[in-house]
Structures are given as structure tokens and as C-alpha cells.
Short mmCIF file of N, CA and C in Angstrom, two decimals:
data_model
loop_
_atom_site.label_atom_id
_atom_site.label_comp_id
_atom_site.label_asym_id
_atom_site.label_seq_id
_atom_site.Cartn_x
_atom_site.Cartn_y
_atom_site.Cartn_z
N MET A 1 103.87 42.90 -0.27
CA MET A 1 103.12 42.84 0.96
C MET A 1 102.77 41.36 1.14
N SER A 2 102.91 40.89 2.41
CA SER A 2 102.67 39.52 2.72
C SER A 2 101.38 39.42 3.51
N ILE A 3 100.49 38.49 3.14
CA ILE A 3 99.24 38.20 3.77
C ILE A 3 99.38 36.87 4.51
N ASP A 4 99.06 36.85 5.80
CA ASP A 4 99.04 35.62 6.55
C ASP A 4 97.79 34.84 6.42
N THR A 5 97.78 33.62 6.93
CA THR A 5 96.57 32.80 6.83
C THR A 5 95.38 33.30 7.58
N ASP A 6 95.70 33.98 8.74
CA ASP A 6 94.55 34.53 9.51
C ASP A 6 93.92 35.62 8.75
N THR A 7 94.67 36.47 8.09
CA THR A 7 94.02 37.58 7.28
C THR A 7 93.32 36.94 6.09
N ALA A 8 93.83 35.92 5.50
CA ALA A 8 93.12 35.25 4.36
C ALA A 8 91.85 34.71 4.85
N ALA A 9 91.84 34.08 5.98
CA ALA A 9 90.58 33.49 6.52
C ALA A 9 89.53 34.52 6.76
N ARG A 10 90.03 35.69 7.27
CA ARG A 10 89.10 36.77 7.65
C ARG A 10 88.53 37.36 6.29
N VAL A 11 89.43 37.52 5.27
CA VAL A 11 88.84 38.05 4.05
C VAL A 11 87.83 37.08 3.47
N ALA A 12 88.12 35.81 3.48
CA ALA A 12 87.25 34.82 2.99
C ALA A 12 85.93 34.78 3.65
N LYS A 13 85.91 35.04 5.02
CA LYS A 13 84.71 35.07 5.84
C LYS A 13 83.89 36.26 5.34
N LEU A 14 84.61 37.50 5.31
CA LEU A 14 83.89 38.69 4.84
C LEU A 14 83.31 38.53 3.45
N ALA A 15 83.93 37.85 2.63
CA ALA A 15 83.45 37.59 1.29
C ALA A 15 82.45 36.48 1.16
N ARG A 16 82.17 35.88 2.35
CA ARG A 16 81.28 34.80 2.43
C ARG A 16 81.70 33.58 1.51
N ILE A 17 83.01 33.33 1.51
CA ILE A 17 83.51 32.22 0.77
C ILE A 17 84.01 31.19 1.66
N ARG A 18 83.59 29.93 1.49
CA ARG A 18 84.06 28.85 2.35
C ARG A 18 85.39 28.31 1.82
N VAL A 19 86.34 28.46 2.66
CA VAL A 19 87.70 27.92 2.33
C VAL A 19 88.17 27.00 3.35
N GLU A 20 88.52 25.78 2.95
CA GLU A 20 88.98 24.75 3.88
C GLU A 20 90.34 25.16 4.48
N ASP A 21 90.63 24.73 5.77
CA ASP A 21 91.91 25.16 6.40
C ASP A 21 93.14 24.79 5.57
N ASP A 22 93.12 23.67 4.87
CA ASP A 22 94.32 23.28 4.15
C ASP A 22 94.51 24.17 2.87
N GLN A 23 93.47 24.85 2.44
CA GLN A 23 93.59 25.77 1.30
C GLN A 23 93.99 27.18 1.66
N LEU A 24 94.05 27.49 2.95
CA LEU A 24 94.31 28.91 3.36
C LEU A 24 95.65 29.38 2.98
N PRO A 25 96.77 28.51 3.14
CA PRO A 25 98.04 29.13 2.72
C PRO A 25 98.16 29.43 1.22
N ALA A 26 97.48 28.60 0.41
CA ALA A 26 97.47 28.94 -1.03
C ALA A 26 96.69 30.28 -1.31
N LEU A 27 95.59 30.35 -0.55
CA LEU A 27 94.80 31.61 -0.70
C LEU A 27 95.58 32.84 -0.24
N ALA A 28 96.30 32.69 0.87
CA ALA A 28 97.08 33.75 1.47
C ALA A 28 98.24 34.16 0.40
N GLN A 29 98.78 33.10 -0.26
CA GLN A 29 99.84 33.41 -1.21
C GLN A 29 99.26 34.11 -2.46
N GLU A 30 98.08 33.73 -2.91
CA GLU A 30 97.37 34.42 -3.98
C GLU A 30 97.10 35.83 -3.66
N PHE A 31 96.52 36.07 -2.55
CA PHE A 31 96.34 37.53 -2.13
C PHE A 31 97.68 38.29 -2.07
N SER A 32 98.70 37.68 -1.58
CA SER A 32 100.00 38.37 -1.53
C SER A 32 100.45 38.73 -2.96
N ASN A 33 100.31 37.75 -3.88
CA ASN A 33 100.74 37.95 -5.32
C ASN A 33 99.93 39.05 -5.93
N ILE A 34 98.59 39.17 -5.66
CA ILE A 34 97.77 40.21 -6.21
C ILE A 34 98.19 41.60 -5.59
N LEU A 35 98.43 41.67 -4.36
CA LEU A 35 98.95 42.92 -3.76
C LEU A 35 100.27 43.27 -4.22
N ASP A 36 101.16 42.35 -4.38
CA ASP A 36 102.45 42.68 -5.04
C ASP A 36 102.40 43.26 -6.37
N PHE A 37 101.41 42.73 -7.23
CA PHE A 37 101.24 43.19 -8.52
C PHE A 37 100.70 44.64 -8.53
N ILE A 38 99.75 44.89 -7.52
CA ILE A 38 99.18 46.21 -7.43
C ILE A 38 100.35 47.20 -7.01
N GLU A 39 101.20 46.86 -6.10
CA GLU A 39 102.34 47.66 -5.76
C GLU A 39 103.24 47.93 -6.94
N GLN A 40 103.45 46.92 -7.85
CA GLN A 40 104.18 47.11 -9.02
C GLN A 40 103.46 48.10 -9.92
N LEU A 41 102.18 48.02 -10.03
CA LEU A 41 101.43 48.96 -10.92
C LEU A 41 101.53 50.41 -10.34
N ASN A 42 101.66 50.55 -9.05
CA ASN A 42 101.79 51.89 -8.45
C ASN A 42 103.05 52.52 -8.79
N GLU A 43 104.03 51.78 -9.23
CA GLU A 43 105.35 52.37 -9.62
C GLU A 43 105.42 52.97 -10.97
N VAL A 44 104.32 52.66 -11.72
CA VAL A 44 104.35 53.16 -13.18
C VAL A 44 103.99 54.68 -13.12
N ASP A 45 104.75 55.51 -13.92
CA ASP A 45 104.51 56.82 -13.98
C ASP A 45 103.41 57.19 -14.95
N VAL A 46 102.29 57.67 -14.53
CA VAL A 46 101.11 57.91 -15.37
C VAL A 46 100.87 59.37 -15.46
N GLU A 47 101.82 60.24 -15.03
CA GLU A 47 101.61 61.67 -15.11
C GLU A 47 101.34 62.16 -16.59
N GLY A 48 100.30 62.79 -16.79
CA GLY A 48 99.96 63.32 -18.09
C GLY A 48 99.28 62.33 -19.03
N VAL A 49 99.02 61.12 -18.54
CA VAL A 49 98.25 60.18 -19.36
C VAL A 49 96.76 60.37 -19.21
N GLU A 50 96.10 60.59 -20.26
CA GLU A 50 94.60 60.83 -20.27
C GLU A 50 93.88 59.48 -19.92
N PRO A 51 92.86 59.53 -19.12
CA PRO A 51 92.02 58.37 -18.98
C PRO A 51 91.33 57.91 -20.27
N MET A 52 91.18 56.63 -20.39
CA MET A 52 90.69 56.05 -21.69
C MET A 52 89.32 55.43 -21.43
N VAL A 53 88.47 55.58 -22.47
CA VAL A 53 87.19 54.85 -22.47
C VAL A 53 87.35 53.49 -23.14
N SER A 54 88.28 53.43 -24.07
CA SER A 54 88.47 52.25 -24.97
C SER A 54 89.93 52.17 -25.28
N VAL A 55 90.39 51.02 -25.74
CA VAL A 55 91.77 50.86 -26.12
C VAL A 55 91.99 51.50 -27.48
N THR A 56 90.90 51.75 -28.21
CA THR A 56 90.99 52.42 -29.46
C THR A 56 90.44 53.80 -29.35
N PRO A 57 91.05 54.88 -30.02
CA PRO A 57 90.49 56.18 -29.81
C PRO A 57 89.13 56.28 -30.52
N MET A 58 88.07 56.66 -29.73
CA MET A 58 86.72 56.74 -30.27
C MET A 58 85.93 57.71 -29.37
N ARG A 59 84.96 58.23 -29.92
CA ARG A 59 83.97 59.02 -29.12
C ARG A 59 82.70 58.22 -28.92
N LEU A 60 82.23 58.41 -27.77
CA LEU A 60 80.92 57.76 -27.47
C LEU A 60 79.79 58.32 -28.27
N LYS A 61 78.85 57.45 -28.68
CA LYS A 61 77.75 57.94 -29.45
C LYS A 61 76.80 58.66 -28.50
N ARG A 62 76.30 59.84 -29.03
CA ARG A 62 75.37 60.63 -28.26
C ARG A 62 74.01 60.68 -28.96
N ARG A 63 73.07 60.90 -28.19
CA ARG A 63 71.68 60.99 -28.65
C ARG A 63 70.99 62.12 -28.09
N GLN A 64 69.95 62.55 -28.67
CA GLN A 64 69.14 63.66 -28.19
C GLN A 64 68.55 63.23 -26.83
N ASP A 65 68.67 64.06 -25.82
CA ASP A 65 68.09 63.82 -24.54
C ASP A 65 66.74 64.43 -24.40
N GLY A 66 65.73 63.67 -24.93
CA GLY A 66 64.35 64.18 -24.92
C GLY A 66 63.47 63.29 -24.18
N VAL A 67 62.53 63.96 -23.45
CA VAL A 67 61.51 63.25 -22.62
C VAL A 67 60.30 62.85 -23.54
N THR A 68 59.95 61.53 -23.53
CA THR A 68 58.82 60.99 -24.25
C THR A 68 57.99 60.23 -23.28
N ASP A 69 56.76 59.92 -23.64
CA ASP A 69 55.95 59.06 -22.80
C ASP A 69 56.17 57.59 -23.09
N GLY A 70 57.06 57.24 -24.02
CA GLY A 70 57.28 55.87 -24.33
C GLY A 70 56.41 55.32 -25.42
N GLY A 71 55.15 55.62 -25.31
CA GLY A 71 54.18 55.19 -26.33
C GLY A 71 53.96 53.72 -26.40
N MET A 72 54.37 52.93 -25.39
CA MET A 72 54.28 51.45 -25.55
C MET A 72 53.66 50.85 -24.38
N GLN A 73 52.83 51.64 -23.64
CA GLN A 73 52.22 51.10 -22.39
C GLN A 73 51.50 49.75 -22.63
N ASP A 74 50.71 49.57 -23.66
CA ASP A 74 49.93 48.33 -23.87
C ASP A 74 50.91 47.23 -24.18
N LYS A 75 51.90 47.49 -24.94
CA LYS A 75 52.92 46.50 -25.29
C LYS A 75 53.60 45.98 -24.07
N ILE A 76 54.07 46.87 -23.20
CA ILE A 76 54.82 46.56 -22.04
C ILE A 76 53.93 45.81 -21.01
N LEU A 77 52.70 46.29 -20.87
CA LEU A 77 51.74 45.69 -19.92
C LEU A 77 51.23 44.32 -20.36
N SER A 78 51.47 44.05 -21.66
CA SER A 78 50.94 42.66 -22.21
C SER A 78 51.89 41.57 -21.58
N ASN A 79 53.07 41.99 -21.13
CA ASN A 79 54.00 40.95 -20.56
C ASN A 79 53.83 40.73 -19.06
N ALA A 80 52.94 41.63 -18.46
CA ALA A 80 52.80 41.51 -17.05
C ALA A 80 51.81 40.41 -16.68
N PRO A 81 52.15 39.74 -15.54
CA PRO A 81 51.30 38.64 -15.13
C PRO A 81 49.87 39.14 -14.64
N ASP A 82 49.97 40.38 -14.08
CA ASP A 82 48.67 40.98 -13.58
C ASP A 82 48.87 42.51 -13.78
N ALA A 83 47.97 43.06 -14.67
CA ALA A 83 48.02 44.50 -14.93
C ALA A 83 46.60 45.01 -14.74
N ARG A 84 46.51 46.13 -14.07
CA ARG A 84 45.19 46.72 -13.70
C ARG A 84 45.26 48.25 -13.94
N GLU A 85 44.33 48.83 -14.68
CA GLU A 85 44.17 50.20 -14.92
C GLU A 85 45.46 50.86 -15.43
N GLY A 86 46.21 50.13 -16.32
CA GLY A 86 47.41 50.71 -16.92
C GLY A 86 48.66 50.60 -16.00
N PHE A 87 48.65 49.78 -15.01
CA PHE A 87 49.73 49.69 -14.13
C PHE A 87 50.04 48.17 -13.84
N PHE A 88 51.31 47.92 -13.39
CA PHE A 88 51.60 46.59 -12.97
C PHE A 88 50.93 46.36 -11.62
N ALA A 89 50.36 45.20 -11.38
CA ALA A 89 49.71 44.90 -10.17
C ALA A 89 50.69 43.92 -9.49
N VAL A 90 51.03 44.24 -8.27
CA VAL A 90 51.95 43.38 -7.46
C VAL A 90 51.27 43.03 -6.10
N PRO A 91 51.67 41.89 -5.55
CA PRO A 91 51.12 41.58 -4.21
C PRO A 91 51.54 42.57 -3.18
N LYS A 92 50.69 42.74 -2.25
CA LYS A 92 51.05 43.56 -1.05
C LYS A 92 52.07 42.97 -0.22
N VAL A 93 53.13 43.65 0.13
CA VAL A 93 54.27 43.14 0.94
C VAL A 93 54.36 43.78 2.30
N VAL A 94 53.67 44.92 2.60
CA VAL A 94 53.77 45.58 3.77
C VAL A 94 52.36 45.65 4.38
N GLU A 95 52.15 45.37 5.62
CA GLU A 95 50.88 45.37 6.15
C GLU A 95 50.69 46.64 7.05
#
């Protein structure tokens, strides 16, 4: 797939990336190379291939899903610049 410089300029603008006009042809070529590689990947037959979590076979560690109160309110609030009545105090932002 070929990307022209106008499309490359539009993509750069949408991504909020400043690209000089003399660099647009090189950027368009890079985009084209990326899309060509994606097209090449689409040709690979992945029928019957299981999705992987890691490149090595492993199971994710699991833990008991239990609700606790945390038990560290004082420790956590000690880091707050302003804590009142057991809560973080923040400046008012809506009037």
C-alpha cells in the first residue's frame, strides 16, 4: 500500500507531530513500509494457533480475591500534603 505525502501530512497533523515539508516524503515512505509489513503479516496462516500471554508457556499467578479495608489509612495519609478527617483534602475546582 502506498501512502502519499498529503496523507502523511494529515496523519502527522492528527498525531500532533510537527513534520517539516522536506521530511514528508521520507515519512510517507516509512508509513508505506509499515503498511506493507502489516499486509505481509496478514498472509500468515494462524488458524488453530492459540493466543499467547508470554513467549514461554506459563500460567499467570492468581491470588485470593478478597475485600479488605487496607488497614493503612494513617500510613497513606501521611504522604498527603493536606489530610483532614481521614481523607485527602484537595482544592475546590468547581464553583
